[in-house]
Tab-separated table of C-alpha atoms in Angstrom:
chain	number	residue	atom	x	y	z
U	1	MET	CA	10.458	-17.067	4.560
U	2	GLU	CA	8.435	-14.093	5.821
U	3	LEU	CA	7.923	-13.615	9.544
U	4	THR	CA	4.425	-12.261	8.779
U	5	ARG	CA	3.266	-15.843	8.121
U	6	PHE	CA	3.433	-16.454	11.878
U	7	ASN	CA	2.280	-14.688	15.015
U	8	CYS	CA	5.036	-14.622	17.626
U	9	TYR	CA	4.349	-13.702	21.258
U	10	ILE	CA	7.425	-13.060	23.396
U	11	GLY	CA	7.692	-12.572	27.149
U	12	THR	CA	10.378	-10.242	28.453
U	13	ALA	CA	12.416	-9.674	31.592
U	14	ARG	CA	10.576	-6.378	32.222
U	15	GLY	CA	7.094	-7.892	32.052
U	16	PHE	CA	6.160	-6.662	28.571
U	17	LEU	CA	4.390	-8.986	26.156
U	18	LEU	CA	5.760	-8.389	22.667
U	19	SER	CA	4.143	-9.625	19.464
U	20	THR	CA	4.910	-9.398	15.776
U	21	THR	CA	2.578	-7.655	13.312
U	22	ASP	CA	1.711	-7.982	9.626
U	23	LYS	CA	4.763	-5.828	8.834
U	24	PRO	CA	8.160	-7.574	8.598
U	25	THR	CA	9.769	-5.394	11.294
U	26	GLY	CA	6.619	-4.384	13.182
U	27	ILE	CA	6.566	-4.971	16.955
U	28	ARG	CA	3.540	-4.543	19.216
U	29	HIS	CA	3.921	-4.391	22.994
U	30	VAL	CA	1.540	-4.494	25.956
U	31	LYS	CA	2.600	-3.456	29.455
U	32	PRO	CA	1.101	-4.843	32.693
U	33	ASP	CA	0.447	-2.771	35.821
U	34	PHE	CA	3.659	-4.007	37.479
U	35	ILE	CA	7.237	-4.834	36.532
U	36	SER	CA	8.044	-8.541	36.822
U	37	GLU	CA	9.775	-11.046	34.561
U	38	VAL	CA	7.575	-13.219	32.346
U	39	THR	CA	8.454	-16.806	33.248
U	40	ALA	CA	5.805	-18.847	31.371
U	41	LEU	CA	3.426	-18.577	28.406
U	42	THR	CA	0.781	-20.947	27.076
U	43	PHE	CA	-2.252	-20.911	24.758
U	44	ASP	CA	-5.747	-22.155	25.423
U	45	THR	CA	-7.230	-24.822	23.146
U	46	GLU	CA	-8.548	-22.264	20.627
U	47	ARG	CA	-5.282	-20.278	20.648
U	48	LYS	CA	-7.195	-17.048	21.225
U	49	LYS	CA	-6.202	-16.524	24.856
U	50	ILE	CA	-2.672	-16.459	26.234
U	51	PHE	CA	-1.938	-17.244	29.869
U	52	ILE	CA	1.057	-15.304	31.203
U	53	GLY	CA	2.970	-16.312	34.322
U	54	TYR	CA	5.242	-13.872	36.159
U	55	LYS	CA	8.139	-14.177	38.562
U	56	ASN	CA	6.122	-12.485	41.309
U	57	GLY	CA	3.605	-15.375	41.189
U	58	CYS	CA	0.803	-13.625	39.294
U	59	VAL	CA	-0.955	-15.120	36.252
U	60	HIS	CA	-2.805	-12.951	33.726
U	61	ILE	CA	-5.029	-13.823	30.763
U	62	PHE	CA	-4.372	-11.944	27.516
U	63	ASP	CA	-6.790	-11.756	24.577
U	64	SER	CA	-4.690	-12.059	21.419
U	65	ILE	CA	-7.547	-10.809	19.189
U	66	GLN	CA	-8.367	-7.655	21.182
U	67	ASN	CA	-4.694	-7.264	22.166
U	68	THR	CA	-5.481	-6.521	25.806
U	69	TYR	CA	-5.428	-8.082	29.262
U	70	ILE	CA	-8.882	-9.376	30.182
U	71	GLN	CA	-8.521	-11.178	33.524
U	72	GLU	CA	-6.222	-12.115	36.374
U	73	VAL	CA	-6.146	-15.687	37.657
U	74	THR	CA	-6.946	-15.450	41.357
U	75	ASN	CA	-7.076	-17.784	44.364
U	76	LEU	CA	-3.828	-19.527	43.467
U	77	PHE	CA	-2.082	-21.562	46.141
U	78	GLY	CA	1.644	-21.641	46.693
U	79	LYS	CA	4.409	-19.085	47.102
U	80	GLY	CA	7.221	-17.989	44.881
U	81	SER	CA	7.403	-17.504	41.138
U	82	THR	CA	5.281	-19.144	38.463
U	83	VAL	CA	7.645	-21.713	36.940
U	84	GLY	CA	5.322	-23.278	34.381
U	85	LEU	CA	1.902	-23.088	32.728
U	86	SER	CA	0.038	-25.757	30.766
U	87	TYR	CA	-3.519	-25.886	29.471
U	88	LEU	CA	-5.080	-29.341	29.770
U	89	LYS	CA	-8.579	-29.805	28.287
U	90	THR	CA	-10.553	-27.137	30.207
U	91	SER	CA	-8.143	-26.499	33.091
U	92	LEU	CA	-5.058	-24.364	33.524
U	93	ILE	CA	-2.131	-26.034	35.292
U	94	VAL	CA	-0.041	-23.548	37.281
U	95	GLY	CA	3.209	-24.641	38.903
U	96	LYS	CA	4.794	-22.595	41.703
U	97	SER	CA	8.450	-22.770	42.696
U	98	ASP	CA	7.619	-24.132	46.169
U	99	GLY	CA	6.116	-27.288	44.629
U	100	ILE	CA	2.392	-26.437	44.635
U	101	ILE	CA	0.458	-27.433	41.494
U	102	ASN	CA	-2.791	-25.495	40.886
U	103	ILE	CA	-5.600	-26.835	38.675
U	104	TRP	CA	-7.681	-23.757	37.803
U	105	ASN	CA	-10.803	-23.906	35.605
U	106	GLY	CA	-12.264	-20.436	36.116
U	107	ASN	CA	-14.822	-21.309	38.781
U	108	SER	CA	-12.754	-23.370	41.188
U	109	ASN	CA	-9.139	-24.160	41.952
U	110	ASN	CA	-7.805	-27.505	43.148
U	111	HIS	CA	-4.209	-27.992	44.175
U	112	PHE	CA	-1.775	-30.582	45.445
U	113	ASP	CA	1.741	-30.544	46.857
U	114	LEU	CA	4.786	-32.248	45.302
U	115	ASN	CA	6.385	-32.510	48.753
U	116	LEU	CA	9.801	-31.249	47.749
U	117	GLY	CA	12.852	-31.940	49.861
U	118	GLU	CA	14.920	-29.400	51.748
U	119	ASN	CA	17.293	-28.571	48.852
U	120	GLU	CA	14.856	-29.340	46.018
U	121	THR	CA	13.103	-26.755	43.853
U	122	LEU	CA	10.604	-26.864	41.011
U	123	ASN	CA	11.955	-25.242	37.845
U	124	SER	CA	9.997	-26.787	34.993
U	125	ILE	CA	6.647	-28.425	34.260
U	126	SER	CA	5.189	-29.766	31.021
U	127	CYS	CA	1.792	-31.204	30.140
U	128	ASN	CA	1.045	-34.509	28.374
U	129	ASP	CA	-2.348	-34.048	26.699
U	130	ASN	CA	-2.656	-37.700	25.679
U	131	ARG	CA	-2.341	-39.109	29.196
U	132	ASN	CA	-3.796	-36.328	31.377
U	133	CYS	CA	-0.567	-35.959	33.323
U	134	ILE	CA	2.299	-33.511	33.854
U	135	GLY	CA	6.062	-33.838	34.102
U	136	THR	CA	8.030	-31.957	36.769
U	137	GLY	CA	11.665	-31.380	37.618
U	138	GLY	CA	14.079	-28.874	39.091
U	139	GLU	CA	17.192	-28.277	41.150
U	140	HIS	CA	18.224	-31.619	42.717
U	141	ASN	CA	14.741	-32.758	41.728
U	142	ASP	CA	14.709	-35.671	39.266
U	143	PHE	CA	12.134	-36.009	36.528
U	144	LYS	CA	8.702	-37.231	37.686
U	145	ILE	CA	5.290	-37.789	36.075
U	146	TRP	CA	2.138	-36.932	38.026
U	147	ASP	CA	-1.437	-37.979	37.295
U	148	ILE	CA	-3.697	-34.912	37.458
U	149	GLU	CA	-6.904	-36.711	38.414
U	150	MET	CA	-5.385	-38.964	41.095
U	151	GLN	CA	-2.885	-36.242	42.094
U	152	LYS	CA	-0.085	-38.722	42.717
U	153	CYS	CA	3.288	-39.637	41.202
U	154	ILE	CA	3.105	-42.437	38.621
U	155	PHE	CA	6.750	-42.364	37.473
U	156	LYS	CA	9.952	-41.323	39.204
U	157	ALA	CA	13.270	-41.363	37.386
U	158	LYS	CA	16.254	-42.966	39.016
U	159	SER	CA	19.481	-41.064	39.559
U	160	LEU	CA	22.177	-41.191	36.891
U	161	GLY	CA	24.488	-43.113	39.193
U	162	HIS	CA	28.040	-42.147	40.112
U	163	ASP	CA	30.936	-40.678	38.167
U	164	SER	CA	34.523	-41.933	37.934
U	165	LEU	CA	35.281	-40.536	41.393
U	166	ASN	CA	32.303	-42.437	42.815
U	167	LEU	CA	30.405	-39.197	43.403
U	168	PRO	CA	26.654	-38.994	42.663
U	169	ILE	CA	25.870	-37.283	39.367
U	170	PRO	CA	23.618	-34.294	40.127
U	171	THR	CA	20.472	-33.697	38.119
U	172	SER	CA	18.978	-30.209	37.805
U	173	VAL	CA	16.156	-30.309	35.254
U	174	ARG	CA	15.748	-27.134	33.179
U	175	GLY	CA	13.338	-28.286	30.452
U	176	ILE	CA	10.780	-31.062	29.912
U	177	MET	CA	9.041	-32.207	26.738
U	178	PHE	CA	6.677	-35.089	25.900
U	179	SER	CA	6.839	-36.882	22.560
U	180	SER	CA	3.947	-36.256	20.163
U	181	GLU	CA	4.434	-39.670	18.496
U	182	ASP	CA	4.466	-41.799	21.656
U	183	PRO	CA	2.845	-40.532	24.897
U	184	HIS	CA	5.125	-42.775	26.981
U	185	LEU	CA	8.311	-41.086	25.735
U	186	SER	CA	9.543	-37.979	27.536
U	187	TYR	CA	12.639	-35.793	27.234
U	188	CYS	CA	14.377	-33.537	29.699
U	189	CYS	CA	17.528	-31.411	29.661
U	190	THR	CA	19.646	-30.539	32.688
U	191	LYS	CA	21.900	-27.774	33.887
U	192	GLU	CA	24.788	-30.267	33.979
U	193	GLY	CA	24.681	-30.857	30.187
U	194	HIS	CA	22.539	-34.012	29.948
U	195	VAL	CA	19.674	-34.643	27.540
U	196	LEU	CA	17.716	-37.700	28.683
U	197	LEU	CA	15.054	-39.785	26.933
U	198	TYR	CA	12.757	-41.771	29.225
U	199	ASP	CA	10.322	-44.559	28.410
U	200	ASP	CA	8.149	-45.103	31.499
U	201	ARG	CA	7.108	-48.551	30.213
U	202	ALA	CA	10.660	-49.889	30.109
U	203	GLN	CA	12.683	-48.625	33.060
U	204	ARG	CA	13.205	-45.764	35.464
U	205	ARG	CA	16.608	-44.860	34.082
U	206	PRO	CA	16.890	-43.092	30.695
U	207	VAL	CA	16.856	-45.326	27.625
U	208	VAL	CA	19.010	-42.843	25.646
U	209	LYS	CA	21.481	-40.311	27.066
U	210	PHE	CA	23.431	-37.456	25.521
U	211	LEU	CA	26.088	-35.473	27.368
U	212	GLU	CA	27.659	-32.163	26.375
U	213	THR	CA	30.371	-31.635	28.974
U	214	LYS	CA	30.906	-27.945	28.163
U	215	ALA	CA	27.221	-27.053	27.973
U	216	SER	CA	24.564	-26.054	30.467
U	217	TYR	CA	21.143	-26.491	28.901
U	218	THR	CA	18.331	-23.999	29.414
U	219	THR	CA	15.417	-25.178	27.266
U	220	ILE	CA	14.243	-28.062	25.063
U	221	ALA	CA	11.762	-28.275	22.172
U	222	SER	CA	10.515	-30.963	19.812
U	223	SER	CA	11.468	-31.130	16.154
U	224	TYR	CA	9.158	-31.960	13.263
U	225	ARG	CA	11.053	-35.252	12.809
U	226	GLU	CA	10.585	-38.307	14.982
U	227	ARG	CA	12.786	-38.562	18.075
U	228	GLN	CA	14.660	-35.358	17.326
U	229	CYS	CA	14.795	-32.383	19.666
U	230	LEU	CA	16.359	-28.940	19.895
U	231	VAL	CA	18.164	-27.684	22.989
U	232	GLY	CA	19.506	-24.252	23.917
U	233	THR	CA	22.556	-23.518	26.050
U	234	THR	CA	23.843	-20.760	28.302
U	235	ARG	CA	26.939	-20.488	26.082
U	236	GLY	CA	24.981	-19.048	23.156
U	237	TYR	CA	24.362	-21.924	20.750
U	238	MET	CA	21.558	-24.305	19.873
U	239	GLN	CA	21.811	-28.003	18.999
U	240	LEU	CA	19.698	-30.434	17.007
U	241	LEU	CA	19.891	-33.880	18.625
U	242	ASP	CA	18.903	-37.270	17.257
U	243	MET	CA	17.760	-39.171	20.334
U	244	LYS	CA	17.490	-42.481	18.501
U	245	VAL	CA	21.237	-42.821	18.934
U	246	GLY	CA	22.055	-39.893	21.239
U	247	LYS	CA	24.003	-37.837	18.698
U	248	CYS	CA	24.291	-34.137	17.837
U	249	MET	CA	23.265	-33.548	14.215
U	250	LYS	CA	23.647	-29.763	13.860
U	251	THR	CA	24.844	-26.790	15.897
U	252	PHE	CA	23.514	-23.245	15.404
U	253	THR	CA	26.041	-20.639	16.554
U	254	THR	CA	24.583	-17.253	15.529
U	255	PHE	CA	23.667	-16.248	19.111
U	256	ALA	CA	25.435	-13.678	21.279
U	257	GLY	CA	23.767	-14.661	24.548
U	258	SER	CA	22.089	-17.499	26.399
U	259	VAL	CA	19.235	-19.158	24.477
U	260	THR	CA	16.061	-18.755	26.555
U	261	ASP	CA	13.350	-20.489	24.513
U	262	ILE	CA	12.879	-22.504	21.312
U	263	VAL	CA	9.816	-23.303	19.193
U	264	CYS	CA	9.929	-25.526	16.101
U	265	ASP	CA	7.214	-25.567	13.459
U	266	PRO	CA	5.572	-29.028	13.501
U	267	ILE	CA	5.322	-29.229	9.685
U	268	GLU	CA	7.945	-27.002	8.087
U	269	PRO	CA	11.683	-26.863	8.930
U	270	TYR	CA	11.562	-23.486	10.710
U	271	VAL	CA	12.985	-22.922	14.191
U	272	PHE	CA	12.116	-19.832	16.265
U	273	SER	CA	14.337	-18.890	19.187
U	274	THR	CA	14.882	-16.101	21.699
U	275	SER	CA	18.015	-15.220	23.620
U	276	LEU	CA	19.386	-12.711	26.091
U	277	ASP	CA	20.957	-10.713	23.242
U	278	ARG	CA	17.427	-9.310	22.634
U	279	HIS	CA	16.927	-10.894	19.221
U	280	LEU	CA	14.190	-13.094	17.827
U	281	ARG	CA	15.700	-15.491	15.284
U	282	VAL	CA	14.285	-17.851	12.683
U	283	HIS	CA	16.559	-20.597	11.328
U	284	HIS	CA	16.084	-23.177	8.611
U	285	LEU	CA	16.445	-26.526	10.311
U	286	GLU	CA	18.032	-28.338	7.358
U	287	THR	CA	20.435	-25.716	5.988
U	288	LYS	CA	21.090	-23.833	9.294
U	289	GLU	CA	20.473	-20.591	7.374
U	290	LEU	CA	19.435	-17.583	9.461
U	291	LEU	CA	16.200	-16.548	7.752
U	292	GLN	CA	15.147	-13.720	10.054
U	293	LYS	CA	16.715	-11.719	12.862
U	294	THR	CA	14.641	-9.075	14.636
U	295	TYR	CA	15.886	-6.799	17.394
U	296	MET	CA	13.240	-6.631	20.175
U	297	LYS	CA	14.909	-3.971	22.412
U	298	VAL	CA	14.596	-5.882	25.726
U	299	ASN	CA	15.789	-9.196	27.170
U	300	LEU	CA	13.579	-12.057	25.967
U	301	THR	CA	12.554	-14.967	28.192
U	302	THR	CA	9.699	-17.016	26.694
U	303	LEU	CA	8.175	-17.591	23.264
U	304	LEU	CA	4.905	-18.738	21.658
U	305	VAL	CA	4.392	-19.148	17.892
U	306	THR	CA	1.198	-19.787	15.955
U	307	PRO	CA	0.386	-19.535	12.214
U	308	ALA	CA	-1.083	-16.189	11.204
U	309	VAL	CA	-4.708	-16.260	10.043
U	310	LYS	CA	-5.595	-13.310	7.823
U	311	GLU	CA	-9.054	-11.909	8.473
U	312	GLU	CA	-11.348	-11.472	5.503
U	313	LYS	CA	-12.429	-7.985	4.562
U	314	LYS	CA	-15.762	-6.740	5.819
U	315	GLU	CA	-16.877	-5.726	2.332
U	316	GLN	CA	-16.390	-9.232	1.053
U	317	ASP	CA	-18.327	-10.623	4.013
U	318	GLU	CA	-21.220	-8.245	3.273
U	319	ARG	CA	-21.246	-9.327	-0.367
U	320	ASP	CA	-21.284	-12.958	0.651
U	321	ASN	CA	-24.174	-12.303	3.026
U	322	ILE	CA	-26.153	-10.525	0.308
U	323	ASN	CA	-25.529	-13.229	-2.265
U	324	SER	CA	-26.268	-16.069	0.130
U	325	VAL	CA	-29.731	-17.664	0.088
U	326	ASN	CA	-31.337	-18.797	3.283
U	327	ILE	CA	-32.645	-22.261	2.450
U	328	GLU	CA	-34.203	-22.774	5.872
U	329	ASP	CA	-36.642	-19.884	5.268
U	330	GLY	CA	-37.819	-21.545	2.065
U	331	VAL	CA	-37.112	-18.546	-0.202
U	332	ASP	CA	-37.077	-19.433	-3.918
U	333	LEU	CA	-34.884	-17.058	-5.928
U	334	ASP	CA	-36.927	-17.434	-9.186
U	335	ASP	CA	-40.193	-16.606	-7.432
U	336	GLU	CA	-38.601	-13.567	-5.844
U	337	TYR	CA	-37.441	-12.211	-9.223
U	338	GLU	CA	-40.895	-12.861	-10.712
U	339	THR	CA	-42.629	-10.815	-8.027
U	340	ILE	CA	-40.161	-7.954	-8.604
U	341	PHE	CA	-40.906	-7.880	-12.351
U	342	GLN	CA	-44.650	-7.978	-11.725
U	343	ASN	CA	-44.482	-4.943	-9.431
U	344	MET	CA	-42.464	-2.870	-11.903
U	345	GLU	CA	-44.194	0.061	-13.620
U	346	VAL	CA	-45.378	-0.698	-17.180
U	347	VAL	CA	-44.591	1.905	-19.847
U	348	GLY	CA	-47.770	2.292	-21.965
U	349	GLU	CA	-48.269	3.385	-25.578
U	350	GLU	CA	-49.588	6.800	-24.498
U	351	LYS	CA	-46.342	7.651	-22.733
U	352	LYS	CA	-44.358	6.641	-25.830
U	353	LYS	CA	-46.514	8.884	-28.063
U	354	LYS	CA	-46.107	11.873	-25.729
U	355	LYS	CA	-42.330	11.451	-25.764
U	356	ASN	CA	-42.234	11.263	-29.572
U	357	LYS	CA	-44.461	14.366	-29.890
U	358	ARG	CA	-42.203	16.428	-27.618
U	359	TYR	CA	-39.134	15.302	-29.549
U	360	LEU	CA	-40.656	16.403	-32.896
U	361	GLU	CA	-41.669	19.830	-31.503
U	362	GLU	CA	-38.138	20.481	-30.226
U	363	CYS	CA	-36.634	19.486	-33.601
U	364	SER	CA	-38.967	21.837	-35.505
U	365	LYS	CA	-38.124	24.778	-33.228
U	366	LYS	CA	-34.415	24.255	-33.816
U	367	ALA	CA	-34.948	24.085	-37.608
U	368	VAL	CA	-36.855	27.408	-37.565
U	369	LYS	CA	-34.064	29.133	-35.683
U	370	ARG	CA	-31.427	27.931	-38.171
U	371	HIS	CA	-33.573	29.159	-41.075
U	372	LYS	CA	-33.878	32.692	-39.570
U	373	VAL	CA	-30.116	32.916	-39.068
U	374	LYS	CA	-29.458	32.038	-42.729
U	375	ASN	CA	-31.919	34.723	-43.987
U	376	LYS	CA	-30.174	37.445	-42.005
U	377	HIS	CA	-26.890	36.624	-43.667
């Protein structure tokens, strides 16, 4: 598998936006005007623009075709870092760590407050395109679903209960993901080692639970198979979970640092991941083989992947434009050729005779010269 088949965009702890090129080991980087950690990345609907969220609260728009920053998202409400970005239809959803959700569409900006408690924080948001809603969660902040249009909570998860010592089980959400097969299914992973599957039609508690007692999860991503997900840990390994039964299927252990982000190809069994060991990795989901490992020189925080589209050559486009016929103008190709032949110059008999006469005169002169040379000898 060649990395050049995909375009990877990676956010870093220093604020750089790295991207892969058409060369296997080529790395392109773009630097903003300030130094701040990239905390969130998302595409627009056409996947031509990338929205970049920073720890200092700023949000920039990057043109992936021109490879340059084109705009800064202004008039955002809320304080603290940008904890999540999602693009929903024609609006950009911006989540701030103090619980303010911005709905920015270029001309105006609406916002609403999640009304967080004293010890609660917002650490993760995710968008559900099928239902026009977002999922939120954070430190001591259970998973919730909010309707964007009504700007109110439509689902609130119940606590996980109490442990064997009758103490409440804490929930600190670190990653949220909505199912592509069923819009009512949602996943979240926690700092305490839980991966939870919710069905908001059935109950407020998770319908399937998975617990890794030694793990602290950092990120979650969907797999190309139904009800399977990938989770990364702070201990430097990645797991493939089957949430039909709540079981770990595979463990990927080639990391030397905390896994920061994961992206799985929706069709092929390729998994892209970044970690604090400064490497971009590509694994085969079925065989666990490490297909690609690229050193990116800085700490990596977020990741976006899209298939690479090779641009056609300009010469070929010009040929296609020349050979194309504009039917709307009513141009008939046979009539056009006929007019060209009619306007061509006709070679008459007189011109042919003049050419033949000149040819015979030149031949006779050459024959006379050869005859004179022979007589001298």
